[in-house]
Tab-separated table of C-alpha atoms and ligand atoms in Angstrom:
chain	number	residue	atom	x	y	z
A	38	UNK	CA	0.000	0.000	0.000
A	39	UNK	CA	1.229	3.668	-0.381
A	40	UNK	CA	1.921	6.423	2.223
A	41	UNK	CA	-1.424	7.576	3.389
A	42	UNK	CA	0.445	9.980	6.205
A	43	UNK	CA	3.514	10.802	5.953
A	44	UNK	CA	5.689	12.532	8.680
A	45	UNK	CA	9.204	13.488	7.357
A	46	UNK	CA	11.951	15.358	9.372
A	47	UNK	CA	9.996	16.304	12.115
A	48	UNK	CA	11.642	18.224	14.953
A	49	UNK	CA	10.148	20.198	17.628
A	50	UNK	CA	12.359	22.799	20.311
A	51	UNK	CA	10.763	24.238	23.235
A	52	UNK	CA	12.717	27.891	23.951
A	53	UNK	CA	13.691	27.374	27.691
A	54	UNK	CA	12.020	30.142	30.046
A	55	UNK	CA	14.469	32.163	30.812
A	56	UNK	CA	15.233	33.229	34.472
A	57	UNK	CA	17.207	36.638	35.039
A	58	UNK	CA	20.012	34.761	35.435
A	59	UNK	CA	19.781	33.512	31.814
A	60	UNK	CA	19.405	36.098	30.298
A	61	UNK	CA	21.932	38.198	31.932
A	62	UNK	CA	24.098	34.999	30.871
A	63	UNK	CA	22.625	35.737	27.161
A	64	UNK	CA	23.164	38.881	26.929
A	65	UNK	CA	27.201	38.444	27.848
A	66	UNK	CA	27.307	36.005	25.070
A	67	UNK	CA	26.607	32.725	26.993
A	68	UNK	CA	25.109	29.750	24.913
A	69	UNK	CA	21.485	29.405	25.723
A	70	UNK	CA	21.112	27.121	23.510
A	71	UNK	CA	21.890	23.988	25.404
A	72	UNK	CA	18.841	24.565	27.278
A	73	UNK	CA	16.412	24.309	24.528
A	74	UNK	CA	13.949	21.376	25.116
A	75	UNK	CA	14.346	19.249	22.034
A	76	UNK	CA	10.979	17.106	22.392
A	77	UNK	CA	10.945	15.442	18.598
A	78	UNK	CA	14.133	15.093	16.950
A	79	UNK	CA	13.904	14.495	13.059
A	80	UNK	CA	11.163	12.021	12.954
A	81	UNK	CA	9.945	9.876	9.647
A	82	UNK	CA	7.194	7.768	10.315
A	83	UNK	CA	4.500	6.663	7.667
A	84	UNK	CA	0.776	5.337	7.786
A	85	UNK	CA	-0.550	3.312	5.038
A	86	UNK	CA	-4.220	4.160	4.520
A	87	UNK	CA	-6.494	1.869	7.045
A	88	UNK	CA	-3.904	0.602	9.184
A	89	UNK	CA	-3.236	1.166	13.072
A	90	UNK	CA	0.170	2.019	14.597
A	91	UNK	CA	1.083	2.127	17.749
A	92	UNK	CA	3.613	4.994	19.080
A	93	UNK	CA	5.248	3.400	22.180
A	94	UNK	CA	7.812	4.775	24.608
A	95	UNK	CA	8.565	6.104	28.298
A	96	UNK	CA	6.710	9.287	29.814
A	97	UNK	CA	8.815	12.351	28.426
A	98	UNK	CA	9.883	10.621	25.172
A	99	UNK	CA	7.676	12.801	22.729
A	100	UNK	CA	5.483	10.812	21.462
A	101	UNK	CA	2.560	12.918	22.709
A	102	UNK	CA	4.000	16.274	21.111
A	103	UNK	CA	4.630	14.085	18.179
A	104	UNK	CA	0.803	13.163	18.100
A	105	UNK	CA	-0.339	16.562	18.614
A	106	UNK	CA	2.017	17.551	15.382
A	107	UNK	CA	0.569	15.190	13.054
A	108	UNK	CA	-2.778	16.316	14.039
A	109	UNK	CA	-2.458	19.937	13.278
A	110	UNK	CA	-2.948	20.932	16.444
A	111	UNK	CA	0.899	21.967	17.191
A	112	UNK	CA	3.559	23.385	14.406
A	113	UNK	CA	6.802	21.204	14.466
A	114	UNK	CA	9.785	23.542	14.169
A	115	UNK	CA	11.093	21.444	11.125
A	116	UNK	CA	9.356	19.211	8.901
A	117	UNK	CA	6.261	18.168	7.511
A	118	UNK	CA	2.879	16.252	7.609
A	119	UNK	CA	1.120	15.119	4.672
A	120	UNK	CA	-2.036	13.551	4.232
A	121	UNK	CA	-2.605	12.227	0.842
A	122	UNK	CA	0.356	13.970	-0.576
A	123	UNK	CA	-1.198	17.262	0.596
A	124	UNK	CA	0.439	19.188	4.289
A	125	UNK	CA	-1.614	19.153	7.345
A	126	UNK	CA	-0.206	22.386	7.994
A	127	UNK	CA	1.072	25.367	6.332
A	128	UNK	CA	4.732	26.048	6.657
A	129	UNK	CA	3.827	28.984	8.836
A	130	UNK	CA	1.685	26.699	11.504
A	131	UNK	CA	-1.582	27.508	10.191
A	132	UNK	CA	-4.256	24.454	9.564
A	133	UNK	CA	-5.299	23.239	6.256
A	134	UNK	CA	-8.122	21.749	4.982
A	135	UNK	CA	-6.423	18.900	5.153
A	136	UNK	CA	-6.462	19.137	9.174
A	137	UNK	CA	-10.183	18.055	9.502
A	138	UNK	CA	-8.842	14.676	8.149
A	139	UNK	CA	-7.200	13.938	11.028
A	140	UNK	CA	-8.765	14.127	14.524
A	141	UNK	CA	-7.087	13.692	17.756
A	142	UNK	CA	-8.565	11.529	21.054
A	143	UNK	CA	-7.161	13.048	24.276
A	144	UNK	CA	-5.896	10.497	27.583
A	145	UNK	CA	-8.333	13.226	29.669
A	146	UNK	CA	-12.095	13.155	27.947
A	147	UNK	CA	-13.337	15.299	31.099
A	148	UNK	CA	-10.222	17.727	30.358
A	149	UNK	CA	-10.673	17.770	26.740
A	150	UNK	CA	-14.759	18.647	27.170
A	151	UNK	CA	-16.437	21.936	28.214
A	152	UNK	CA	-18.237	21.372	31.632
A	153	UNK	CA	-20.537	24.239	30.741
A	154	UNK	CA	-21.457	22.489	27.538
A	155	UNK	CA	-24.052	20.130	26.783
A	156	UNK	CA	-22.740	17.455	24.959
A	157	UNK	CA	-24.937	17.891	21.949
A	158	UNK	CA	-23.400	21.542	21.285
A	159	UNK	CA	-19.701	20.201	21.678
A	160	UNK	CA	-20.060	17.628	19.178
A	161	UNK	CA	-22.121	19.968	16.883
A	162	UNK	CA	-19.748	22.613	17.215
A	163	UNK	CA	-17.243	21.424	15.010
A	164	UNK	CA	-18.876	20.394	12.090
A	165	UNK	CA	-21.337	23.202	11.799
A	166	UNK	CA	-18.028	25.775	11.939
A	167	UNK	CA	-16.692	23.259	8.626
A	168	UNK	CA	-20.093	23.220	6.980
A	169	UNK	CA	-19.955	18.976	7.192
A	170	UNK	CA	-24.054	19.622	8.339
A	171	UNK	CA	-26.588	22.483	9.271
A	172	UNK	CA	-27.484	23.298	12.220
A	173	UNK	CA	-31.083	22.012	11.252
A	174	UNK	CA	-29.613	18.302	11.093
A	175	UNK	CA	-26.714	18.663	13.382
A	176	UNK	CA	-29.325	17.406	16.268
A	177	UNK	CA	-30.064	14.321	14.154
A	178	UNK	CA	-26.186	14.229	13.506
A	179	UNK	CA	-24.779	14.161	17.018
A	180	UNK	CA	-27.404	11.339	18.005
A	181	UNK	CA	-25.959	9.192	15.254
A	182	UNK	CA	-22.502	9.216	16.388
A	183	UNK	CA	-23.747	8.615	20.091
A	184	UNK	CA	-25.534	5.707	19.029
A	185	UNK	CA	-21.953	4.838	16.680
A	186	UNK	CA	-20.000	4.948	19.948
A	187	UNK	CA	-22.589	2.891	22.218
A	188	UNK	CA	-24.469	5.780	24.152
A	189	UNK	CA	-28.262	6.619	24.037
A	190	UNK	CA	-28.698	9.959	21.530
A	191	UNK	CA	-30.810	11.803	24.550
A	192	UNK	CA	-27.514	11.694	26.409
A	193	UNK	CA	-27.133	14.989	24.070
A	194	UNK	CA	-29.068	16.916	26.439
A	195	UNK	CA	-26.639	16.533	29.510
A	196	UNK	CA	-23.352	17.706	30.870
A	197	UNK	CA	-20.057	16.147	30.691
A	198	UNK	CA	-20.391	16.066	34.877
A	199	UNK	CA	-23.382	13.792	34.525
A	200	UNK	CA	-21.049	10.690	33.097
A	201	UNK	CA	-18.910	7.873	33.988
A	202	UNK	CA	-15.136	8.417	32.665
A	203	UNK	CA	-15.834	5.688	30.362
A	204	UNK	CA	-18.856	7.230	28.828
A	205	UNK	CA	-17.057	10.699	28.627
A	206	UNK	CA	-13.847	8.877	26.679
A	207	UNK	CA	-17.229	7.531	24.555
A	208	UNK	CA	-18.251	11.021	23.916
A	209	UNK	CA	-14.763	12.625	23.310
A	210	UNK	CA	-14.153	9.985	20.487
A	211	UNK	CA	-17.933	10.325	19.219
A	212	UNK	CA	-17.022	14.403	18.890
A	213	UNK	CA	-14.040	13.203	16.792
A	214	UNK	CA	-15.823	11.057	14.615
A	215	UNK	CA	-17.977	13.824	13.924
A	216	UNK	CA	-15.891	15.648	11.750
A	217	UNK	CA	-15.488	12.665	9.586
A	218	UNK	CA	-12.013	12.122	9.962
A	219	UNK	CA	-9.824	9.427	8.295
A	220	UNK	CA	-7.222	9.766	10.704
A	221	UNK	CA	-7.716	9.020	14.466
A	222	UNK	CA	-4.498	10.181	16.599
A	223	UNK	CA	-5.228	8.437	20.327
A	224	UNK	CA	-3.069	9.848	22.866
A	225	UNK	CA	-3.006	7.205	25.797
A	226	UNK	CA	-7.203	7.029	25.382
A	227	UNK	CA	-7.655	4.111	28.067
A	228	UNK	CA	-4.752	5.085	30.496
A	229	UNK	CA	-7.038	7.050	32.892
A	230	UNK	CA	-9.611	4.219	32.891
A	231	UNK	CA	-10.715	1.280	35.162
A	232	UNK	CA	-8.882	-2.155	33.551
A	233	UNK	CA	-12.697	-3.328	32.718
A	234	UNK	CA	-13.606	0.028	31.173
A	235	UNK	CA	-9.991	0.364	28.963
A	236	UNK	CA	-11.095	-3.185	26.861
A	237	UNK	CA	-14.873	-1.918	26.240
A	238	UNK	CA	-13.329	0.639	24.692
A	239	UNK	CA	-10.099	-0.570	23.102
A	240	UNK	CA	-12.825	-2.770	21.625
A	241	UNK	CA	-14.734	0.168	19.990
A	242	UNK	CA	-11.413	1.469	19.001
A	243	UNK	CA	-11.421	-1.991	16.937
A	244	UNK	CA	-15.343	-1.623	15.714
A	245	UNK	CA	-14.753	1.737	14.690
A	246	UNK	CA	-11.428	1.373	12.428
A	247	UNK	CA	-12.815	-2.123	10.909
A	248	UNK	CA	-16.170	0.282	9.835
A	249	UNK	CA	-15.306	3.643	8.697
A	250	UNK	CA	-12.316	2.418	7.394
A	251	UNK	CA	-10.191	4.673	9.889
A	252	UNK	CA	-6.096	4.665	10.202
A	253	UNK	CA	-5.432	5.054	13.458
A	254	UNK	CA	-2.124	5.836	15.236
A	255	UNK	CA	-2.287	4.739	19.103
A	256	UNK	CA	-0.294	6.267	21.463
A	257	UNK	CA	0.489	4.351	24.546
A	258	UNK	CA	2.806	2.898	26.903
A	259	UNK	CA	0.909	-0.325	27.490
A	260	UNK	CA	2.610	-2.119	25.329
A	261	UNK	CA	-0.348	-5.418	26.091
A	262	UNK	CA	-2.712	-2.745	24.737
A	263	UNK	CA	-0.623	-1.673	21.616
A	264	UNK	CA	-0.396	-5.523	20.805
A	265	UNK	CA	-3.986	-6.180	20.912
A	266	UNK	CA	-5.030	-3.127	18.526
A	267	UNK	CA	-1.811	-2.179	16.559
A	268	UNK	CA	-0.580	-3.406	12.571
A	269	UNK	CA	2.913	-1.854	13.401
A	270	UNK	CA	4.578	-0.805	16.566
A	271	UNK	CA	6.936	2.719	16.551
A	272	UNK	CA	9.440	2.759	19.614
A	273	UNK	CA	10.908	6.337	20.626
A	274	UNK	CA	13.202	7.288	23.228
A	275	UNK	CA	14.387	10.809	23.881
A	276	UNK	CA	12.529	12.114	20.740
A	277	UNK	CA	13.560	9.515	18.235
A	278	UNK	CA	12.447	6.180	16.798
A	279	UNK	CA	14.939	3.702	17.620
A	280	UNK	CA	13.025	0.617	16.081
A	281	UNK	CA	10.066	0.542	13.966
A	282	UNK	CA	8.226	-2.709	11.830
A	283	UNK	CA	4.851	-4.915	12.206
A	284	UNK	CA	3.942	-5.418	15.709
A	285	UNK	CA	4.334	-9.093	16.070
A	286	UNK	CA	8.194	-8.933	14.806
A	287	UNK	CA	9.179	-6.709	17.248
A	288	UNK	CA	7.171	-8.152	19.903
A	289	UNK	CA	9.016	-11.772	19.370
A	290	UNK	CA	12.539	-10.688	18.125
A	291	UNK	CA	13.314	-6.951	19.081
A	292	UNK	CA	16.147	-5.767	17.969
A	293	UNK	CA	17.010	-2.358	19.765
A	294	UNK	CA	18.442	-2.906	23.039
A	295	UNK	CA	15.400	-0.547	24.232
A	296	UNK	CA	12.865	-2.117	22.750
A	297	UNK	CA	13.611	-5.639	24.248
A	298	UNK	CA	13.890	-3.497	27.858
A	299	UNK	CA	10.383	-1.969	27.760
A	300	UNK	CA	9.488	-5.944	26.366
A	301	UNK	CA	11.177	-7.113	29.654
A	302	UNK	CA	9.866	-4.385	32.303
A	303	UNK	CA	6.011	-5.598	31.523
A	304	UNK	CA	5.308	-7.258	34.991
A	305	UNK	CA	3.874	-11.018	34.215
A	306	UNK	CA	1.678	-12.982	36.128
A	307	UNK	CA	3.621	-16.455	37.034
A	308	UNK	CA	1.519	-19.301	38.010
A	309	UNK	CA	4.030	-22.080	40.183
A	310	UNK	CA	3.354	-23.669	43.330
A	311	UNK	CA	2.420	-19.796	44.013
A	312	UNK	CA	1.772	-16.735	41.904
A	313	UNK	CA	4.288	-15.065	41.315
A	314	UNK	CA	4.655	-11.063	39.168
A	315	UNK	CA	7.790	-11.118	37.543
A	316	UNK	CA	9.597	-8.325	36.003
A	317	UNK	CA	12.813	-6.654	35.358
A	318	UNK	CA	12.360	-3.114	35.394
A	319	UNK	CA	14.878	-0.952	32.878
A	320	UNK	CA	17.768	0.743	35.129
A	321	UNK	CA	18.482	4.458	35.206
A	322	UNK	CA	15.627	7.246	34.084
A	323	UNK	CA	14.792	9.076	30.941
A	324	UNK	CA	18.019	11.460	30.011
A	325	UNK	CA	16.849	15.301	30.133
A	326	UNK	CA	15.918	16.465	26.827
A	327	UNK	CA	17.881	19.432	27.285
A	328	UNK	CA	20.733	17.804	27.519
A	329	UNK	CA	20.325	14.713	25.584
A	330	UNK	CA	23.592	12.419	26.057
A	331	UNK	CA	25.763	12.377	23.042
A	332	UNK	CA	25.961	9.515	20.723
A	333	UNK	CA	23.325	6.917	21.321
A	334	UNK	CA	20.567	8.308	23.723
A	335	UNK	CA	20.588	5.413	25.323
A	336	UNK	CA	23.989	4.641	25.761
A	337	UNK	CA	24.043	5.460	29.638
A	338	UNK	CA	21.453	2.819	29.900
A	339	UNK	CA	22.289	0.156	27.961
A	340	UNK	CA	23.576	-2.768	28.621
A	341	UNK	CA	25.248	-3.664	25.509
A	342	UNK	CA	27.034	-0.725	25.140
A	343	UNK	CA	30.147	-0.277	23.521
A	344	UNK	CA	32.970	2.781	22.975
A	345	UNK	CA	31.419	3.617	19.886
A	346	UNK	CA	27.537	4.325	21.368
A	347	UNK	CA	28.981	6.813	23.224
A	348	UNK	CA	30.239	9.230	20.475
A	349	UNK	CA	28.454	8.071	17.474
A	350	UNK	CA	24.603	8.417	17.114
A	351	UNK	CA	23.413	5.309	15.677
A	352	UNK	CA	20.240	5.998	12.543
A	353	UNK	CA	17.339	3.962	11.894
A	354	UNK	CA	18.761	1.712	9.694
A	355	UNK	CA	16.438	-0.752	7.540
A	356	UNK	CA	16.667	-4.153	8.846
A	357	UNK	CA	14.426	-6.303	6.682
A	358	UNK	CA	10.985	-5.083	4.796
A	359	UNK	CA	9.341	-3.126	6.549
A	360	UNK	CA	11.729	-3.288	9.691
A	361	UNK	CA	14.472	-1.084	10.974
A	362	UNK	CA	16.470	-0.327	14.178
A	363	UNK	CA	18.726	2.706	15.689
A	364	UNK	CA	21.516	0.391	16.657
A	365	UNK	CA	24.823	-0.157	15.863
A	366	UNK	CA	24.729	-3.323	17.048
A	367	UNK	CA	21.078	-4.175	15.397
B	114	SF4	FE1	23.021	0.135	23.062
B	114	SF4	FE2	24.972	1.070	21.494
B	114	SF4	FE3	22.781	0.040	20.410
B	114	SF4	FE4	22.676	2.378	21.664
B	114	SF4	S1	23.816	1.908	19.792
B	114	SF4	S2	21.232	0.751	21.862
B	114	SF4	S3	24.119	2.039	23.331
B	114	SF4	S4	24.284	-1.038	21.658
């Protein structure tokens, strides 16, 4: 299949807030520079057309900012987005038309909804402002996609308050279906829920792709979940993708040092002459992306490590079709 999205180059730098200190140090010609936040560092990533990948990595990786870039919602400060061979964004941050295509699913649903709104007027909202329905049928509208996401239509007359956090994560992904998207960015969407509540709707995640023919990219860092929903699996660490190919590959034969730690640091349930939660958790934390480590990210904790990952920064290299790894030992 072709590249339905594709991300290429894309870096994003936070400016660091500057204390007086800084800039006193700034204006005497100190570097300032090093303290630049460098959240996504020159990402490729493509999305055939229907398929789900999953974006998997460690709090503070940037996978979330990444998310928020490919749906229009943030400018990267290099790169571009393309859906269909046409940007998500203009080169001077501004949304397309293309940007409707692609809709994004928030970890938060009571966050990402107006309390003072009745959810009827938040999901009409959106597609009345793009002119996808009137506001004589948006009523009808917004009691379809209820129904589409397994809630009763007259729920349209109450409040976000009045729900369950499973029924608001419902809602947040029926006002995202109601600008017709074909892509669905999911930024940790079951994280903030009850076990039982994250498979009902990891399971409508699965309904809805399989019926409005939807390409989804999944961010998460339950890897169980990623497995269960995702074609292909991304790994990124400190703003880059260190290994990338189809998720059952990786999952049975990873080849980035990283990727078989996160594998590893799952707790499983072992049933002995006692149960028993196993799990080897990876050592050291996340480097500060201000000060990334030279060389290999993840040199300082890796335990293959050699002279060479400490100086020379190792690019995602193709392994096999459709595979690759960040490694130079991959
Ligand atoms: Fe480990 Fe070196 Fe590979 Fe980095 S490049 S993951 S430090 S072996």
């Amino acid at each position: 299949m072709e590249p339905f999205l594709s991300v290429s180059g894309i870096s994003k730098r936070f400016a660091p807030q500057l204390t007086l200190s800084d800039r006193i140090a700034a204006a005497l010609g100190s570097a300032t520079e090093s303290r630049t936040v460098r959240a996504v560092d020159g990402i490729d990533l493509v999305l055939k057309k229907g398929e789900a990948v999953g974006l998997v990595g460690e709090s503070g990786c940037g996978k979330s900012t990444l998310g928020r870039i490919i749906a229009g919602i943030m400018p990267p400060t290099e790169g571009q987005v393309r859906l269909d061979g046409q940007p998500v964004m203009s080169a001077g941050g501004r949304p397309q038309k293309t940007t409707t295509r692609v809709q994004m699913v928030f970890q938060d649903p009571f966050a990402s909804l107006d309390p003072r709104m009745r959810v009827g007027d938040a999901l009409a909202e959106g597609p009345i402002a793009h002119d996808l329905v009137t506001k004589a049928e948006a009523s009808e509208y917004v009691r379809s996609w209820l129904t589409t996401v397994g809630l009763d239509p007259d729920y349209a007359t109450r409040y976000p308050h009045q729900f369950s956090g499973g029924q608001r994560q419902r809602i947040a992904i029926a006002r995202a279906l109601a600008m017709k998207p074909e892509v669905l960015v999911c930024d940790e969407p079951v994280a903030s829920l009850d076990v039982s509540i994250q498979a009902q709707i990891i399971n409508l995640f699965l309904k809805l792709r399989r019926e409005l023919d939807l390409t989804l990219l999944f961010i998460s860092h339950d890897l169980g979940v990623v497995r269960h929903l995702c074609d292909r699996v991304a790994i990124m660490y400190l703003g880059r993708i260190v290994e990338q190919g189809p998720t059952r590959q990786i999952y049975d034969d990873p080849r980035h040092p990283y990727t078989r730690a996160l594998l590893e640091s799952v707790p499983k349930l072992v049933i002995d002459d006692h149960v028993d939660v196993q799990f080897n958790p990876i050592e050291g934390e996340l480097p500060s992306p201000m000060s990334p480590p030279p060389g290999c990210h993840f040199h300082a904790r890796c335990p293959l490590s050699v002279d060479r990952c400490r100086s020379e920064r190792p690019h995602l290299v193709p392994l096999a079709a459709d595979r690759a790894a960040a490694c130079h030992l991959a």
